[in-house]
PDB file of C-alpha atoms in Angstrom:
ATOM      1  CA  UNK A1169      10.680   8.931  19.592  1.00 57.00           C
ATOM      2  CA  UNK A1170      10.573   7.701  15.835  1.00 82.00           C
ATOM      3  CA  UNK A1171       7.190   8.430  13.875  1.00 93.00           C
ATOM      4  CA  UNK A1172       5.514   4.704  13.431  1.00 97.00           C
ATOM      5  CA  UNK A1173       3.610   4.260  10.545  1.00 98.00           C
ATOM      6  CA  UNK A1174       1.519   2.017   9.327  1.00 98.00           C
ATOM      7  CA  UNK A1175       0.454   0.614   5.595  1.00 98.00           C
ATOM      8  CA  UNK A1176      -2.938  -1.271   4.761  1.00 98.00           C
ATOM      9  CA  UNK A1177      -1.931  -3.103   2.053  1.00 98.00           C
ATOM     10  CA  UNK A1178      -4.930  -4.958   0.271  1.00 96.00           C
ATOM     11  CA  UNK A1179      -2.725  -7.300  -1.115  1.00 95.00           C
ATOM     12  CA  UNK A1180       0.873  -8.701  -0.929  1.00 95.00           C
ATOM     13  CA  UNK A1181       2.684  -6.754  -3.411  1.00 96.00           C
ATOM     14  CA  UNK A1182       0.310  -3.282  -3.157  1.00 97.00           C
ATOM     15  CA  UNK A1183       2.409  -1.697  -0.191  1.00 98.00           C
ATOM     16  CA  UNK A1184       5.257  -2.100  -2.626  1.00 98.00           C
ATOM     17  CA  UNK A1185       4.051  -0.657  -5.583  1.00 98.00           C
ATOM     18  CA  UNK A1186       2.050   2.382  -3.788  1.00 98.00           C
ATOM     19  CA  UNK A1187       4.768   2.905  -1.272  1.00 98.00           C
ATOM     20  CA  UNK A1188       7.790   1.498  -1.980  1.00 98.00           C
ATOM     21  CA  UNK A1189       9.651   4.425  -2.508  1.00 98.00           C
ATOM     22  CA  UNK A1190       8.438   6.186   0.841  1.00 98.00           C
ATOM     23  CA  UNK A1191       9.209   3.503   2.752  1.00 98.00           C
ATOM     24  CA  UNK A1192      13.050   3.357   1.479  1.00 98.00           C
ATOM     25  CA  UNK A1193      12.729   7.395   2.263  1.00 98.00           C
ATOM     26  CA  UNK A1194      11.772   7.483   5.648  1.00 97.00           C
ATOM     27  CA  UNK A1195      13.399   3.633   6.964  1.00 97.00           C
ATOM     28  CA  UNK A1196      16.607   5.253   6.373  1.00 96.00           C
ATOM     29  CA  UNK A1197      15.387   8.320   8.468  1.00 95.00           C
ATOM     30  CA  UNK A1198      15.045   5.496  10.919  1.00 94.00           C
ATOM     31  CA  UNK A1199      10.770   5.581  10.908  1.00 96.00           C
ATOM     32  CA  UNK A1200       9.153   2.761  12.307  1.00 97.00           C
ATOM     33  CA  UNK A1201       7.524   1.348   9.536  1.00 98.00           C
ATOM     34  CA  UNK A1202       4.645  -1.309   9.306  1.00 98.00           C
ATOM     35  CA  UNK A1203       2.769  -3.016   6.578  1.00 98.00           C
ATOM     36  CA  UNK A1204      -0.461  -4.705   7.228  1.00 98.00           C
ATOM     37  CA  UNK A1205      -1.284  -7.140   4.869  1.00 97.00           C
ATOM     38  CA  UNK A1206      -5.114  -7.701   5.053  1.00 97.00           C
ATOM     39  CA  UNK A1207      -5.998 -10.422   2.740  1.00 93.00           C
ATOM     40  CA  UNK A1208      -5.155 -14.072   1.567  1.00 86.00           C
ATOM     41  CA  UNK A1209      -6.442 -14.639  -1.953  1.00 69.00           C
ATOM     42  CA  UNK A1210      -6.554 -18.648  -0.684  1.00 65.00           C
ATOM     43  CA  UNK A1211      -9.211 -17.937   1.541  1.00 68.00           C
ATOM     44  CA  UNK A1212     -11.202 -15.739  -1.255  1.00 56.00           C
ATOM     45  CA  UNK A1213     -10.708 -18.273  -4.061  1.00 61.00           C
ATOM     46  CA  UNK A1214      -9.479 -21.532  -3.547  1.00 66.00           C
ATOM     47  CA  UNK A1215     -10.120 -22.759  -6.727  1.00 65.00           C
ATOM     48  CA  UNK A1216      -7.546 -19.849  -7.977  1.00 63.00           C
ATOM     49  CA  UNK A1217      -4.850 -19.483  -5.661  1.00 64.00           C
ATOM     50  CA  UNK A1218      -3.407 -23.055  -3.777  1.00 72.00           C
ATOM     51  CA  UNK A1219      -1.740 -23.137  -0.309  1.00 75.00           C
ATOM     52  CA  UNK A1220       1.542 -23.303  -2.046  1.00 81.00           C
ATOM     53  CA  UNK A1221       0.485 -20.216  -4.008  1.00 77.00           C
ATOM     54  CA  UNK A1222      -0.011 -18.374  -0.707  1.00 78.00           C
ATOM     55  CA  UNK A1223       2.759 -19.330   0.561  1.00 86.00           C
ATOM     56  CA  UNK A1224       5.095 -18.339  -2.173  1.00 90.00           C
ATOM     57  CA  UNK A1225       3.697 -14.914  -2.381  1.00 90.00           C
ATOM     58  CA  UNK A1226       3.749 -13.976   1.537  1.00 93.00           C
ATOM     59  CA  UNK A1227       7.632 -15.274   1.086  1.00 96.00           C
ATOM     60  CA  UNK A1228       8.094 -13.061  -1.815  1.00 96.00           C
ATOM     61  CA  UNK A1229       6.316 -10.728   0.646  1.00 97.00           C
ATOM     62  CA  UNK A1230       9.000 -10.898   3.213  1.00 98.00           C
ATOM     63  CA  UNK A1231      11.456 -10.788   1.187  1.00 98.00           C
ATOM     64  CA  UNK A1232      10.947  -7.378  -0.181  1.00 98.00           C
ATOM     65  CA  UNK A1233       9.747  -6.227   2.701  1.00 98.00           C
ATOM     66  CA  UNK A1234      12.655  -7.342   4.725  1.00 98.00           C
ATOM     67  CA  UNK A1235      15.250  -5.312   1.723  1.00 98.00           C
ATOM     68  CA  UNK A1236      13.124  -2.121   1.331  1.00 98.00           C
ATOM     69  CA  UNK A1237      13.503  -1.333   5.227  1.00 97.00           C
ATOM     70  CA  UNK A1238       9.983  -2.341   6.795  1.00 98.00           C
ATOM     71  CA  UNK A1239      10.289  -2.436  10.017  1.00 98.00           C
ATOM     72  CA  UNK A1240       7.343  -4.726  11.293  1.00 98.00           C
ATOM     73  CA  UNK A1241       5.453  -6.799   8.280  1.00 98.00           C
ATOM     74  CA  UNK A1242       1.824  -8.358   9.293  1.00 98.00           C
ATOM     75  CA  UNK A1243      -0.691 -11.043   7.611  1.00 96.00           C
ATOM     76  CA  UNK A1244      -4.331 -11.053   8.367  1.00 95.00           C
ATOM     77  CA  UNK A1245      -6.645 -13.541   6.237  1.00 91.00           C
ATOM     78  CA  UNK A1246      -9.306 -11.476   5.365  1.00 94.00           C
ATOM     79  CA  UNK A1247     -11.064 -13.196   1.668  1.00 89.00           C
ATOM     80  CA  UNK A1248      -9.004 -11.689  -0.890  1.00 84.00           C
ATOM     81  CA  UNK A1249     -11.171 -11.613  -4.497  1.00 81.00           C
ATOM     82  CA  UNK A1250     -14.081 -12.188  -2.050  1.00 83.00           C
ATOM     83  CA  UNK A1251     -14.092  -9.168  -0.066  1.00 90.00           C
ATOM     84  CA  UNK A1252     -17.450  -7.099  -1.009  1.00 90.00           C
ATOM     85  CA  UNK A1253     -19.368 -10.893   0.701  1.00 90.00           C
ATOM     86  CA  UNK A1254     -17.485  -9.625   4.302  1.00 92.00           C
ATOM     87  CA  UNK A1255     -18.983  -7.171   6.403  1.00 94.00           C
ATOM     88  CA  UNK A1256     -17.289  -3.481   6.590  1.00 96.00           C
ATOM     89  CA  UNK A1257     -17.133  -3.181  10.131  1.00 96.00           C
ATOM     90  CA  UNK A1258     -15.442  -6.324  11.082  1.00 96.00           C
ATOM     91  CA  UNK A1259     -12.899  -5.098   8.401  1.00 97.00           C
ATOM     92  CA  UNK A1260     -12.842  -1.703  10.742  1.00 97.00           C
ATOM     93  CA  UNK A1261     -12.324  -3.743  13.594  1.00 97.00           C
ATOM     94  CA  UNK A1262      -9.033  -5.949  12.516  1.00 97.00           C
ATOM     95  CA  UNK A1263      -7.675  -2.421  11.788  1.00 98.00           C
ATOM     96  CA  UNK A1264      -8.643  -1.026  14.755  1.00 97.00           C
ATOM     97  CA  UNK A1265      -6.950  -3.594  16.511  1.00 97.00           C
ATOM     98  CA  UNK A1266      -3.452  -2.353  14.407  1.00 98.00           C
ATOM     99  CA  UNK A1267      -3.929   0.907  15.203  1.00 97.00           C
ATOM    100  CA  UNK A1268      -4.108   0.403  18.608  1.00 96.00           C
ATOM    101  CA  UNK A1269      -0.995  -1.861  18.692  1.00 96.00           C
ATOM    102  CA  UNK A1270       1.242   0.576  16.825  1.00 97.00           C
ATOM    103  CA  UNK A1271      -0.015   3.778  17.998  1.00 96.00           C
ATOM    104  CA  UNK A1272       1.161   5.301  14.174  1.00 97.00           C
ATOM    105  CA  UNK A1273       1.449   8.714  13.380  1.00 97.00           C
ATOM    106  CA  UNK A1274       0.717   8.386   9.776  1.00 98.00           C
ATOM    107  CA  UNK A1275      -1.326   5.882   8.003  1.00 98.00           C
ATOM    108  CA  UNK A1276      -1.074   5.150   4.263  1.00 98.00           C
ATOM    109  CA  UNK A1277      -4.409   3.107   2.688  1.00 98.00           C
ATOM    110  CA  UNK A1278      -4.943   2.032  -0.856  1.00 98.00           C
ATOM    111  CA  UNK A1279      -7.495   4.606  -3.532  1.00 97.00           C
ATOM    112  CA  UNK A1280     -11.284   4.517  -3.304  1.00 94.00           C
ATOM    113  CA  UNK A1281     -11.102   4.929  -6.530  1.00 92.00           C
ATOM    114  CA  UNK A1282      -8.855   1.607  -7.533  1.00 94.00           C
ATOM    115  CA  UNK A1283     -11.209  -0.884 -10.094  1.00 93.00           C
ATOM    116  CA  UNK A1284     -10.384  -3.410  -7.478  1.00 92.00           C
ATOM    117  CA  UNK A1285     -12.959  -3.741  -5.661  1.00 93.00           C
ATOM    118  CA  UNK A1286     -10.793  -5.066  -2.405  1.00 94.00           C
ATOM    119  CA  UNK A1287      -9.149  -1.996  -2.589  1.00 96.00           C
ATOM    120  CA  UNK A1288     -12.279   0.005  -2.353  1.00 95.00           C
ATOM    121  CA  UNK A1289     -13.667  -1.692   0.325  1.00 97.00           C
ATOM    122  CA  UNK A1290     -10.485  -1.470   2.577  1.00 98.00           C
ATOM    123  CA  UNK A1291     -10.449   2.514   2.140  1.00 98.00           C
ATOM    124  CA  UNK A1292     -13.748   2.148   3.149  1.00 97.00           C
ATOM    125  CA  UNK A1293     -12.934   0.438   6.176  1.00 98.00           C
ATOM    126  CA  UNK A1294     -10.066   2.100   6.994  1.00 98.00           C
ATOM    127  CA  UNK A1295     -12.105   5.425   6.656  1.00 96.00           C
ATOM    128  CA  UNK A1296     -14.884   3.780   9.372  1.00 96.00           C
ATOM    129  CA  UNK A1297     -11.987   2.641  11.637  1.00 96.00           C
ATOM    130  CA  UNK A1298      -9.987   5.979  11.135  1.00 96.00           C
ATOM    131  CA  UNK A1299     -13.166   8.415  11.988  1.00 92.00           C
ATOM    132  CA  UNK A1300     -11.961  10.739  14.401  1.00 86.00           C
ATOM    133  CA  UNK A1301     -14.533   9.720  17.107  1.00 81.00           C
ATOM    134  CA  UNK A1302     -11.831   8.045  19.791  1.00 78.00           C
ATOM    135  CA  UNK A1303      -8.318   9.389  20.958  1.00 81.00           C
ATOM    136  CA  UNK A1304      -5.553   8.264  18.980  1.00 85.00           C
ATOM    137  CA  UNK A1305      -2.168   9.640  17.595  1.00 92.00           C
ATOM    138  CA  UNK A1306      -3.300   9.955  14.150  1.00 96.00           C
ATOM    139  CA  UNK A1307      -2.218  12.783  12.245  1.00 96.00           C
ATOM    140  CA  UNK A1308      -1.765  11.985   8.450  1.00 97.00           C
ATOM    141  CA  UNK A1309      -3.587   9.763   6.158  1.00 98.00           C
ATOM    142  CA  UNK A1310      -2.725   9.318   2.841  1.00 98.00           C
ATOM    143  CA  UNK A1311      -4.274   7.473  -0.080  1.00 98.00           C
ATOM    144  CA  UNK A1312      -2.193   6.274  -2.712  1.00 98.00           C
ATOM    145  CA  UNK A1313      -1.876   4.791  -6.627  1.00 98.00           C
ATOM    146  CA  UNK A1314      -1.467   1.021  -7.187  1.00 97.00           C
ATOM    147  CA  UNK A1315      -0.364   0.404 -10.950  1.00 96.00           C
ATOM    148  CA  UNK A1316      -3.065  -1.548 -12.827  1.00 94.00           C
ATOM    149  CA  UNK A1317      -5.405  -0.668 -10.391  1.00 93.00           C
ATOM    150  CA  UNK A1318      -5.852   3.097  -9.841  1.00 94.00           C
ATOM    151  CA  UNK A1319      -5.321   3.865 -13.725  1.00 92.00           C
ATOM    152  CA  UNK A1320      -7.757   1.625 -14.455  1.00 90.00           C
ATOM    153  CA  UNK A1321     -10.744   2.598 -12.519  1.00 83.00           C
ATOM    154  CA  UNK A1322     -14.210   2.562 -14.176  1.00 76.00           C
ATOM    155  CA  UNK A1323     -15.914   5.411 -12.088  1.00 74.00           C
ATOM    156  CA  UNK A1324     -14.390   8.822 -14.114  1.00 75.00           C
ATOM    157  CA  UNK A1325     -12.525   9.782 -10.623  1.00 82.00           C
ATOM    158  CA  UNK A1326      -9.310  10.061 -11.963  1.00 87.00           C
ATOM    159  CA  UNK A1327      -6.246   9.692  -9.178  1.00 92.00           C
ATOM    160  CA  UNK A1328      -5.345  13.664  -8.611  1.00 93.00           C
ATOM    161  CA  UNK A1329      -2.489  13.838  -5.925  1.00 97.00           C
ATOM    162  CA  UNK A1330      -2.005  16.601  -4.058  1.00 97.00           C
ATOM    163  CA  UNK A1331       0.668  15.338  -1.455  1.00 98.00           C
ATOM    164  CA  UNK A1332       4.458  14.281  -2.987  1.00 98.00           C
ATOM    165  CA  UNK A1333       7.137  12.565  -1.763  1.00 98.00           C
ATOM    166  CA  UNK A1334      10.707  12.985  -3.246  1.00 98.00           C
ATOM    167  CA  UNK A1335      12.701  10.597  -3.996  1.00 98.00           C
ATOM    168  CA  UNK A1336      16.562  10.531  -4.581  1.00 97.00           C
ATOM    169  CA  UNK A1337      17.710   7.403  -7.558  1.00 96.00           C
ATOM    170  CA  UNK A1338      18.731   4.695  -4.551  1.00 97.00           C
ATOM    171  CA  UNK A1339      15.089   5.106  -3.214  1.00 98.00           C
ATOM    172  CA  UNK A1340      13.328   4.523  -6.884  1.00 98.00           C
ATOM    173  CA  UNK A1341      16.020   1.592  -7.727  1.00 98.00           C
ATOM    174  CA  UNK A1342      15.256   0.154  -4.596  1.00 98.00           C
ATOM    175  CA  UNK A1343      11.553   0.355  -5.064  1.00 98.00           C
ATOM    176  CA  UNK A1344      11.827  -1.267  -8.242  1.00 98.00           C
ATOM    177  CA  UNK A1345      14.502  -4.080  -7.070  1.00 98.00           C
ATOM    178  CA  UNK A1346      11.763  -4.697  -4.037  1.00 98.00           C
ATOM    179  CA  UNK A1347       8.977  -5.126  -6.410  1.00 98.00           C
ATOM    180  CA  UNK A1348      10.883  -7.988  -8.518  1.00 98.00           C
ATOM    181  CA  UNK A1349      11.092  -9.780  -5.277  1.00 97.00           C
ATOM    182  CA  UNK A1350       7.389 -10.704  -6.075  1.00 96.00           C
ATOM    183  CA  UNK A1351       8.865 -12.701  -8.936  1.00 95.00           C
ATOM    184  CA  UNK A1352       5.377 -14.543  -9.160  1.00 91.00           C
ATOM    185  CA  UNK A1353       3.856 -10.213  -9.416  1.00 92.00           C
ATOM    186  CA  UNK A1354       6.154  -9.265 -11.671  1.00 93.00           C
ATOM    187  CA  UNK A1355       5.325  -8.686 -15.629  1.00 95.00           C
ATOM    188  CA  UNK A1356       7.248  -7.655 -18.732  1.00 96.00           C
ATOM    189  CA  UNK A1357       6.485  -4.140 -19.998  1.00 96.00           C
ATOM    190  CA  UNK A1358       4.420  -2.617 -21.728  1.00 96.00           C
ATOM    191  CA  UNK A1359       2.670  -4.706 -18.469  1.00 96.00           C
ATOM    192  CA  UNK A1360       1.858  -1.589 -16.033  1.00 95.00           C
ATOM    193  CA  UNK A1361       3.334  -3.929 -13.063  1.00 95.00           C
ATOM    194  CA  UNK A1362       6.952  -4.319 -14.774  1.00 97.00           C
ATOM    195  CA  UNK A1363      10.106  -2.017 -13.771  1.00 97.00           C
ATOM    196  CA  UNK A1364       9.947  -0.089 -16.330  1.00 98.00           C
ATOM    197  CA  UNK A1365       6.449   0.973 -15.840  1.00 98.00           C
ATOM    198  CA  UNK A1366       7.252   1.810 -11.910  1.00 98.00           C
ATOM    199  CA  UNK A1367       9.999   3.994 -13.139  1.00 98.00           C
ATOM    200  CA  UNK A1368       8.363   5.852 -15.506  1.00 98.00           C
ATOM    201  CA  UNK A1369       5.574   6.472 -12.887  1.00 98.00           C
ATOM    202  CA  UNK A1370       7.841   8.087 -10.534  1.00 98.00           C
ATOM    203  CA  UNK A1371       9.741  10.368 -13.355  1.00 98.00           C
ATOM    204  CA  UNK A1372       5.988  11.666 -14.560  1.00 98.00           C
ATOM    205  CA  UNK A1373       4.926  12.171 -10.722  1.00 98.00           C
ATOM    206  CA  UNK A1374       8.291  13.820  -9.904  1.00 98.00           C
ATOM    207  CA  UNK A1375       8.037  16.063 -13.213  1.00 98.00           C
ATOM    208  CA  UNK A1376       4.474  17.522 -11.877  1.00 96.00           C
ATOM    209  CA  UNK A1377       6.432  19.683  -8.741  1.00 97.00           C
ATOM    210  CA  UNK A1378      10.188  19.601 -10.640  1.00 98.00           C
ATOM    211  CA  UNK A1379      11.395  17.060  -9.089  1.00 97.00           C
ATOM    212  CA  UNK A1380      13.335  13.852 -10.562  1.00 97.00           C
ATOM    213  CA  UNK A1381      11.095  10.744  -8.659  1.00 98.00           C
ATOM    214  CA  UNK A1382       8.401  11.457  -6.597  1.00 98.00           C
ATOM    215  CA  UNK A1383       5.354   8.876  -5.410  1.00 98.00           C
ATOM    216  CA  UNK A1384       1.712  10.685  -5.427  1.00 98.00           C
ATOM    217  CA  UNK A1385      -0.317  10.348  -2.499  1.00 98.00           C
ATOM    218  CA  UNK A1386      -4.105  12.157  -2.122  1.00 98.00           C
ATOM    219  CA  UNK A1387      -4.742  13.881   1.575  1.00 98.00           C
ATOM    220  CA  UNK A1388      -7.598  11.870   2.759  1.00 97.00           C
ATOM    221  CA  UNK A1389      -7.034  13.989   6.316  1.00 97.00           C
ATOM    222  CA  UNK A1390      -4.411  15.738   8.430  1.00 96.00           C
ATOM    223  CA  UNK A1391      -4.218  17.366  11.635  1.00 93.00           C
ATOM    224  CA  UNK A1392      -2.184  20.091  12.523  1.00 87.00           C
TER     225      UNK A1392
END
């Protein structure tokens, strides 16, 4: 049977950025991959982000989603931008209800750490939903980096991975052509979310264990 994993992705565009390059990896190994989009900035802040805004981005969504080898893609509607006013555990409990569904192996969840603070409140719920107090199939969970979000962080917790995930040139240039899907995401550099930016993050993440591209991850937990 094929490992199933699953991504919470704060936002449309994170699971992209933090894991674009693992999912091209391991979709061609032929692993059942699934991205959880929790939020819709719409519901958060209105006077923001329009219907048609929404709309565009969970298209843009798709779109790279559907090129860098997802398998399944989902939508919840938690409040994007007005996260920290919904309670943790019914956060826990949409995951929960994932989890269940998919059965995964290995779960990937944004940094604690990230200045967002919808970022830090899904680790958090993913870490209540996650605690290993029920049977489940659960054996990996990783945290990873979000450009513009984990570098950025106000606490002094720098992001130090310890977990690394090669990756060969078609998986980085396919990370990168995935990301400009999100044409409405996408900046010009010196911009941390731009292509060049995403490159040079994987060359200085691959450089730290001699390696070409990697994406950093942090062990949150794993069971042997």
């Amino acid at each position: 049977m094929n490992k199933k994993i699953l991504i919470l992705s704060p936002h449309a565009d994170d699971e992209i950025l933090g894991c674009g390059g693992f999912i091209s990896k391991y979709s061609k190994k032929n692993y059942h991959i699934n991205v959880l989009i929790l939020t819709n900035a719409n519901k958060g802040a209105p006077e923001i982000y329009s219907s048609k805004d929404i709309n565009l981005i969970r298209n843009e969504s798709i779109n790279a989603n559907n090129f860098i080898g997802t398998k399944k893609l989902f939508f919840e509607n938690l409040p994007a931008l007005n996260l920290s006013n919904y309670p943790i555990y019914k956060i826990a409990n949409i995951i929960n209800k994932y989890i269940a569904e998919i059965n995964p192996e290995i779960v990937l969840i944004p940094s604690g750490n990230d200045i967002n603070d919808d970022h830090k409140i899904i680790f958090k719920a993913a870490k209540v939903a996650m605690r290993p107090n029920k049977k489940n199939n659960i054996k990996k969970i990783l945290s990873y980096e979000v450009l513009s979000e984990t570098e950025w962080n106000e606490d002094e917790k720098p992001f130090n991975p310890n977990y690394f995930v090669s990756l060969d040139k078609s998986d980085i240039n396919k990370k990168v052509k995935a990301f400009l899907k999100y044409k409405s995401q996408a900046k010009k550099f010196p911009h941390p979310r731009s292509k060049e930016a995403i490159f040079n993050l994987s060359k200085v993440r691959g450089s730290k264990v001699f390696m070409r591209h990697a994406e950093a991850f942090k062990v949150e937990r794993i069971l042997d």
